[in-house]
Every structure is written in C-alpha cells, then in structure tokens.
Tab-separated table of C-alpha atoms and ligand atoms in Angstrom:
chain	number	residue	atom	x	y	z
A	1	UNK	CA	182.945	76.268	15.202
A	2	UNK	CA	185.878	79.251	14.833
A	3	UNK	CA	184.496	81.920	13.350
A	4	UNK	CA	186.922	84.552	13.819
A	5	UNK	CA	187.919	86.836	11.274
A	6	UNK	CA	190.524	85.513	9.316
A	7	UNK	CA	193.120	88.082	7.242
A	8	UNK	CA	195.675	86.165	4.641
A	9	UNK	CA	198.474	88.711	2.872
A	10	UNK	CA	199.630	87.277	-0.499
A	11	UNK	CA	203.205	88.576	-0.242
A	12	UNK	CA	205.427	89.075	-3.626
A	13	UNK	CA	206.972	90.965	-6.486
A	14	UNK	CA	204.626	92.177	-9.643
A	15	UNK	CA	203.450	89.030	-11.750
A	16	UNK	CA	204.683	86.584	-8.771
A	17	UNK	CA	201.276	84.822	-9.740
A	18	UNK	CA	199.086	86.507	-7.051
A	19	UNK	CA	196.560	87.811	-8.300
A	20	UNK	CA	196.014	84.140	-10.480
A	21	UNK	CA	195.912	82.063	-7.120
A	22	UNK	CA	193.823	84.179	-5.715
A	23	UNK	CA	190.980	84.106	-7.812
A	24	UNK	CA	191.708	79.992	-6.787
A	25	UNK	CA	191.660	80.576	-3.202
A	26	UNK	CA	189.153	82.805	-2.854
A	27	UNK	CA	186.040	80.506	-3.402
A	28	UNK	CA	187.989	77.829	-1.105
A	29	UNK	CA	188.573	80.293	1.773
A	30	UNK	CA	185.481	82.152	1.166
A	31	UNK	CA	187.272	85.139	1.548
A	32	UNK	CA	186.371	88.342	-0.547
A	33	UNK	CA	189.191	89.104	-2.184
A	34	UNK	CA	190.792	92.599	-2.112
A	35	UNK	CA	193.199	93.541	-3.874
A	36	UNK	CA	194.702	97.070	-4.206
A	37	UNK	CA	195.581	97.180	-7.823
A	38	UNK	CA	192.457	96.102	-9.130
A	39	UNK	CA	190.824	98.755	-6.730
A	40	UNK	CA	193.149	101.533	-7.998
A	41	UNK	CA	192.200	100.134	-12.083
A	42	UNK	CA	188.928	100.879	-11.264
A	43	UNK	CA	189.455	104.445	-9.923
A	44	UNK	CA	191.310	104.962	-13.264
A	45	UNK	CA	188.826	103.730	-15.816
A	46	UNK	CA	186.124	105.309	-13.880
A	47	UNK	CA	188.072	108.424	-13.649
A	48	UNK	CA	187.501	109.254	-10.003
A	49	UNK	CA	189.714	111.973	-7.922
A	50	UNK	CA	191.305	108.688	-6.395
A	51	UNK	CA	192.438	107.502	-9.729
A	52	UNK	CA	193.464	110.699	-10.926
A	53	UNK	CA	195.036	110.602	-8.089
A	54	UNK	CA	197.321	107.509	-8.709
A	55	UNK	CA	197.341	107.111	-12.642
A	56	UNK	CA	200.901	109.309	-13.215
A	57	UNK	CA	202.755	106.577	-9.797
A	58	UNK	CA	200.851	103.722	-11.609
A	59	UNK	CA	202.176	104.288	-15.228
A	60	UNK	CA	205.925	104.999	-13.893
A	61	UNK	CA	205.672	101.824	-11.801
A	62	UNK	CA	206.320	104.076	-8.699
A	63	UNK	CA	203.948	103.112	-5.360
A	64	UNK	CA	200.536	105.586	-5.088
A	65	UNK	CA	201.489	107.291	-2.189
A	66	UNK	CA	200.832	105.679	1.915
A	67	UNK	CA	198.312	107.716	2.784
A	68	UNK	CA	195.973	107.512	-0.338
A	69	UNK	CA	196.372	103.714	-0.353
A	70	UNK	CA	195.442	103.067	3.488
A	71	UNK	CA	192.965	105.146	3.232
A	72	UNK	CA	191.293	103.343	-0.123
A	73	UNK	CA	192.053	99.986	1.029
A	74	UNK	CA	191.121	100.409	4.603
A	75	UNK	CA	187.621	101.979	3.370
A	76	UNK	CA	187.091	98.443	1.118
A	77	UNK	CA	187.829	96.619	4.535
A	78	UNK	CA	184.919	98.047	6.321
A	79	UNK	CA	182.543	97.215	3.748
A	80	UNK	CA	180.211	93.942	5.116
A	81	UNK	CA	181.523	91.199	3.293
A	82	UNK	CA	185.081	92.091	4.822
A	83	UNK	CA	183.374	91.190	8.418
A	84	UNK	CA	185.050	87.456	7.973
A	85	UNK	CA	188.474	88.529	7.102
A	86	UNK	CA	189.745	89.200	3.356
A	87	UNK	CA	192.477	87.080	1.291
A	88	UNK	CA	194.904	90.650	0.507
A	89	UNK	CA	196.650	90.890	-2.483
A	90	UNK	CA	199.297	93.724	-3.552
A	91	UNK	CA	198.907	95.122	0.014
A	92	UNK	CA	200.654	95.864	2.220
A	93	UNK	CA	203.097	96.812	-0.180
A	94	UNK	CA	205.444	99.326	2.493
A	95	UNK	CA	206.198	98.678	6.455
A	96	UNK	CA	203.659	102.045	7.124
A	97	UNK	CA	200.931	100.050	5.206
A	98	UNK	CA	201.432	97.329	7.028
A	99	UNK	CA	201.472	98.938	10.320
A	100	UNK	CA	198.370	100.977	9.501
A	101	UNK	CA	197.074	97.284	8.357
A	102	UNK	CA	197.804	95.957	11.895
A	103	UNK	CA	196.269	99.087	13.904
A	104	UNK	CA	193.270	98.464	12.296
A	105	UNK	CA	192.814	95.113	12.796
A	106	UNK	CA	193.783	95.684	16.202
A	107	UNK	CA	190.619	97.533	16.904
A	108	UNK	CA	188.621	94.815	16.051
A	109	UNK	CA	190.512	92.568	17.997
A	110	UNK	CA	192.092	90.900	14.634
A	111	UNK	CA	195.271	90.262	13.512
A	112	UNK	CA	196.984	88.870	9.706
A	113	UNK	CA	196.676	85.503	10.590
A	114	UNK	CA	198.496	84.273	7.455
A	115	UNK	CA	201.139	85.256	4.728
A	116	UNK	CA	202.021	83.381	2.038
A	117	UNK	CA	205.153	84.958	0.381
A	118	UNK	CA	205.492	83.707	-2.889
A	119	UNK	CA	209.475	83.281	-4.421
A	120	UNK	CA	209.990	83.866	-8.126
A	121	UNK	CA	213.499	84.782	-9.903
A	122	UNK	CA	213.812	88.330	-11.034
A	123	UNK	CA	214.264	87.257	-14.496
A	124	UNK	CA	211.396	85.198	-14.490
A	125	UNK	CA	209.235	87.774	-13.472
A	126	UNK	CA	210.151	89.829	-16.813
A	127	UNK	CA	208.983	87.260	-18.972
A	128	UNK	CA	205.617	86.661	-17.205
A	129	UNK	CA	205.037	90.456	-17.053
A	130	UNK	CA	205.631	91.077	-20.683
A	131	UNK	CA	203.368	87.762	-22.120
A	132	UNK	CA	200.810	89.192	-19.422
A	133	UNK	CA	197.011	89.572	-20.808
A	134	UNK	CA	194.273	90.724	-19.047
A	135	UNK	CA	190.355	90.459	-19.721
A	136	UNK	CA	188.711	93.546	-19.788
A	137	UNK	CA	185.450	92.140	-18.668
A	138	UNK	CA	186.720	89.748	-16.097
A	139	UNK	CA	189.972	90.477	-14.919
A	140	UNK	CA	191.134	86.890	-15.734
A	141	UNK	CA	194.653	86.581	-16.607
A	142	UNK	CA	196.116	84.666	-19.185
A	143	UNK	CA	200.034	84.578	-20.539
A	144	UNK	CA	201.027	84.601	-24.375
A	145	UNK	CA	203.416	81.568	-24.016
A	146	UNK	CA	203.166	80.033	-20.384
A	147	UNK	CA	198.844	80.207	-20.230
A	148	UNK	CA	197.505	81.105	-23.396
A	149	UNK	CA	193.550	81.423	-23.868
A	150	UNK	CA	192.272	78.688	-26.663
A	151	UNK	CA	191.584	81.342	-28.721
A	152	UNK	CA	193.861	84.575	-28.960
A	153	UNK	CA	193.120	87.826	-27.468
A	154	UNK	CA	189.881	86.295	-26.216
A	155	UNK	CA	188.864	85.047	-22.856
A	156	UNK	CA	187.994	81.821	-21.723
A	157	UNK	CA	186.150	82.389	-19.122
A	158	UNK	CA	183.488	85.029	-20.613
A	159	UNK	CA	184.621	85.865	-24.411
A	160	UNK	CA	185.670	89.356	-23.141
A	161	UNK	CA	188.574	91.216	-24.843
A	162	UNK	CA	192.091	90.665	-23.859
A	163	UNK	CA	194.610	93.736	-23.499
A	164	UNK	CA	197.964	94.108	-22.097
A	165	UNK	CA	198.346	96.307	-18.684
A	166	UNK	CA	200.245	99.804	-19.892
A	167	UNK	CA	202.187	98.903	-17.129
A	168	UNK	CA	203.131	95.625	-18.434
A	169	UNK	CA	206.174	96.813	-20.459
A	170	UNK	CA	209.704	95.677	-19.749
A	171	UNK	CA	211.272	99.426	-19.028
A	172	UNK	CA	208.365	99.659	-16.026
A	173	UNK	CA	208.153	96.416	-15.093
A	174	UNK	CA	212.220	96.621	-13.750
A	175	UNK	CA	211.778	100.082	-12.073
A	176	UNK	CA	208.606	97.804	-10.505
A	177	UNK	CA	210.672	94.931	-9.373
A	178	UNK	CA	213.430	97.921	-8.157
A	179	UNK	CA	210.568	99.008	-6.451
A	180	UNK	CA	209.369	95.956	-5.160
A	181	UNK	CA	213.334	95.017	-3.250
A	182	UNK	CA	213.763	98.304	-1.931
A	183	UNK	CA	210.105	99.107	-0.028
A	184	UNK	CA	208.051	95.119	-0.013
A	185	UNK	CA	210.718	93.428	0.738
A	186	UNK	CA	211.355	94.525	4.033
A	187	UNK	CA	207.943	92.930	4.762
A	188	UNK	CA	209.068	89.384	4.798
A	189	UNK	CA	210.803	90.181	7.630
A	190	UNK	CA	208.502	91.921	9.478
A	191	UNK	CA	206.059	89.247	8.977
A	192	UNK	CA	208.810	86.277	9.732
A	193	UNK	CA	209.152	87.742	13.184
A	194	UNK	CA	205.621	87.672	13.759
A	195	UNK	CA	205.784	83.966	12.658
A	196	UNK	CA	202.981	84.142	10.420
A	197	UNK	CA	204.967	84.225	7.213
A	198	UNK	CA	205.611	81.243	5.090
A	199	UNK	CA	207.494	81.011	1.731
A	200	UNK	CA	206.215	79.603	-1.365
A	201	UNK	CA	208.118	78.632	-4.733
A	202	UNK	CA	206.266	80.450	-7.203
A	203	UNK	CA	208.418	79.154	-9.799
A	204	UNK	CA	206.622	75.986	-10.623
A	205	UNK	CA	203.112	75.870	-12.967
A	206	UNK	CA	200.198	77.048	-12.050
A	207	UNK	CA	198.725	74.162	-10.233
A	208	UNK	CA	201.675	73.191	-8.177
A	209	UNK	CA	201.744	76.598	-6.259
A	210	UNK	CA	197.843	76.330	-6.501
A	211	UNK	CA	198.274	73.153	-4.086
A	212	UNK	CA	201.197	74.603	-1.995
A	213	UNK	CA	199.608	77.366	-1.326
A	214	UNK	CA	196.145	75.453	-0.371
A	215	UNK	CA	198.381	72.872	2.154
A	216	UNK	CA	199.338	75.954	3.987
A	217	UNK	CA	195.964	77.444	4.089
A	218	UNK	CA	193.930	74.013	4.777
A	219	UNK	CA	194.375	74.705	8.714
A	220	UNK	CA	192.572	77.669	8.084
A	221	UNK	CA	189.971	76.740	6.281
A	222	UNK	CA	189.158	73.804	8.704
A	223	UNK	CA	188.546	76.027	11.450
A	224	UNK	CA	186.379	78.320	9.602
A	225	UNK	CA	184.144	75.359	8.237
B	301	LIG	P1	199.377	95.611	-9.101
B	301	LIG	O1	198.149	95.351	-9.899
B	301	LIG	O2	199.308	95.013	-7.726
B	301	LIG	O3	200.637	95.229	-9.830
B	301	LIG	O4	199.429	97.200	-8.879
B	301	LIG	C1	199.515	98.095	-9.964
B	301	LIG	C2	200.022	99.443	-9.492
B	301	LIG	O5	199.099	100.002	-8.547
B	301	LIG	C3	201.358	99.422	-8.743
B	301	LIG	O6	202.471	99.421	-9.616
B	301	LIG	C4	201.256	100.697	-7.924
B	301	LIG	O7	201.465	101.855	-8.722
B	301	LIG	C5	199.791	100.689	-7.513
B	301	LIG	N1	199.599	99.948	-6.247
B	301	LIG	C6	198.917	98.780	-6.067
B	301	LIG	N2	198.942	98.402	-4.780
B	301	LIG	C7	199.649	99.336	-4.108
B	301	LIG	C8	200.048	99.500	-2.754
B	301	LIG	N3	199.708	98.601	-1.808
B	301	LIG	N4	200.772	100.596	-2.436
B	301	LIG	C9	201.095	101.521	-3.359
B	301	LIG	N5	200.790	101.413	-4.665
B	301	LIG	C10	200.068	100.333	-5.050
C-alpha cells in the first residue's frame, strides 16, 4: 500500500470551474480540500485581523499580498487532516507562493505530485463569472444560465440562500483575469518543467472535465487505495 502524502494544485483563471470539480474530487481522492479563497471568505465574514487584512485586494480583484497568504494557507496545511496531502485550489496563485509551497513540502519530504491546469477562453470566463451564485450555507455553486438550481436563488443541496460574490462583477472580474496572465500564469511553466503539470479543457460541461480530470488523477488514487 502507498501511503505517501499526496499534494494536487488545481491550476487556472477565476471561474475556470475549480472550485466546482473540486468539491467532485475531493470525496474520490479523499483529500481535504483547501482552498485559499474560501479560507480568506471566512476571515471576512468573521471579521478577523486576517480578513481585514485582505477585504480592500479582494474587492479590487488585486492578489492579498505573499506573505499573508503563505502564511494563512501554510497554517491550514499543518492542521491533521492535511497529514495525507490536500487537493489545492486558488493556490499557488504567484511563483513566491509556489516556492514557499515547495520548501515546505520539502521538509516533510513531499513534493506537488500533481497539477491539473484547467484551459478556458477569456471570454468565457466573463460569462461564467457574472451568472456565478453562491450558497451561503454551503458554498455550492450554481450558474444563472449554464447550472441553474431547480428553484431560483435557492440551493439544491441544503435550501440555503444564494448570493452573488461582490467580486463577481464584470469591471473586477477583467482586472482578475489581468491579474490572473500577468502573476498565475507563469506557473504553468514552472510546473511543466517539473513534469507534473497536465492541461485540461475546461471548456466542455461540467461532467466532461469532471471525467478528464478523474482519468488523470485515477493513478493516484490507485496507489493511495
Ligand atoms: P477565489 O475565490 O480563488 O477567486 O479568490 C478570491 C480572492 O481572494 C482573489 O481575487 C484574491 O483577492 C484572494 N486570493 C485567493 N487566493 C489567493 C492567493 N493564492 N494569493 C493571493 N490572493 C488570493
């Protein structure tokens, strides 16, 4: 049996459909998932020094500072159910996260093992973001036109409210794909050359990268079963 700690990145630009296939993978790869957004949302609502912190970065669409995310997500990654590995999503989000990522890792004799870097068309992207909505309750996320809930503003899942991010809007959601070419997109590189990087159309329903995304992460979760 393999039982090494196993650390999978989901790589791509805001409303690429992370955060959706997570929540799919997770319970597959038994992975806790982490992911950096939903960590800083909490610091907001609960109005912690953190979230204070980050709200003014978050509501431009700007990146919370290097140092205030490592340190936040790197804290969630020594918590016990990270001991297995964690399925990432939103981070790394810069080449200094990632490298601060990697030292880490390093100490425990660990390594990213997988990232799946999921391709979707600029203009795409706008139209997801804006139909966007959000449970309050659950975090489950729905689309106006492309994944509606049966009935509207309500979720499926656990009859909690919808809402729409504030950072959902069109004006932020270009400075965040701006943001997103200039300082993420250097990590497909970076992770290419490590050949642990592999792309994924994100431009097909939900299902479809749902099963791409579970071929290339099969071998994995063989090895941990
Ligand atoms: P997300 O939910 O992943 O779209 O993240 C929402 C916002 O949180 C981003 O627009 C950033 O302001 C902030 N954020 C999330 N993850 C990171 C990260 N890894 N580095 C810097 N800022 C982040």
């Amino acid at each position: 049996m393999h039982t090494d700690p196993q650390y999978i990145i989901l790589l791509g630009p805001p409303a690429s459909g992370k955060g959706t296939q997570a929540t799919k993978l997770r319970a597959a790869l038994e992975l806790p998932h982490i992911a950096s957004g939903d960590l800083f949302r909490y610091n907001l609502k609960h109005q912690t020094e953190l979230g204070l912190k980050a709200k003014g970065y978050m509501e431009q669409g700007e990146l919370v500072p290097d140092a205030i995310t490592i340190r936040m997500v790197m804290a969630r990654l020594r918590q016990p159910d990270c001991a297995g590995g964690a399925l990432l999503d939103g981070f790394p989000r810069t080449i200094a996260q990632a490298e601060a990522l990697e030292a880490a890792l390093a100490e425990e004799e660990a390594q990213v093992n997988l990232v799946l870097n999921i391709v979707v068309p600029d203009d795409v992207l706008v139209e997801r973001v804006t139909g966007r909505r959000l449970c309050r309750e659950c975090g489950a996320s729905y689309h106006v036109k492309f994944l509606p809930p049966q009935a509207a503003g309500i979720c499926d899942k656990c009859g909690g409210e919808l809402y729409q991010r504030p950072d959902d809007t069109e004006e932020t959601v270009r400075t965040r794909i701006a943001v997103y070419w200039e300082q993420t997109s250097p990590l497909v590189d970076y992770y290419r050359q490590q050949s642990v990087l592999v792309d994924i159309d994100g431009n097909q329903s939900v299902e479809k990268v749902t099963e791409s995304l579970t071929a290339k992460v099969a071998p994995i979760m063989v090895s941990r079963n």
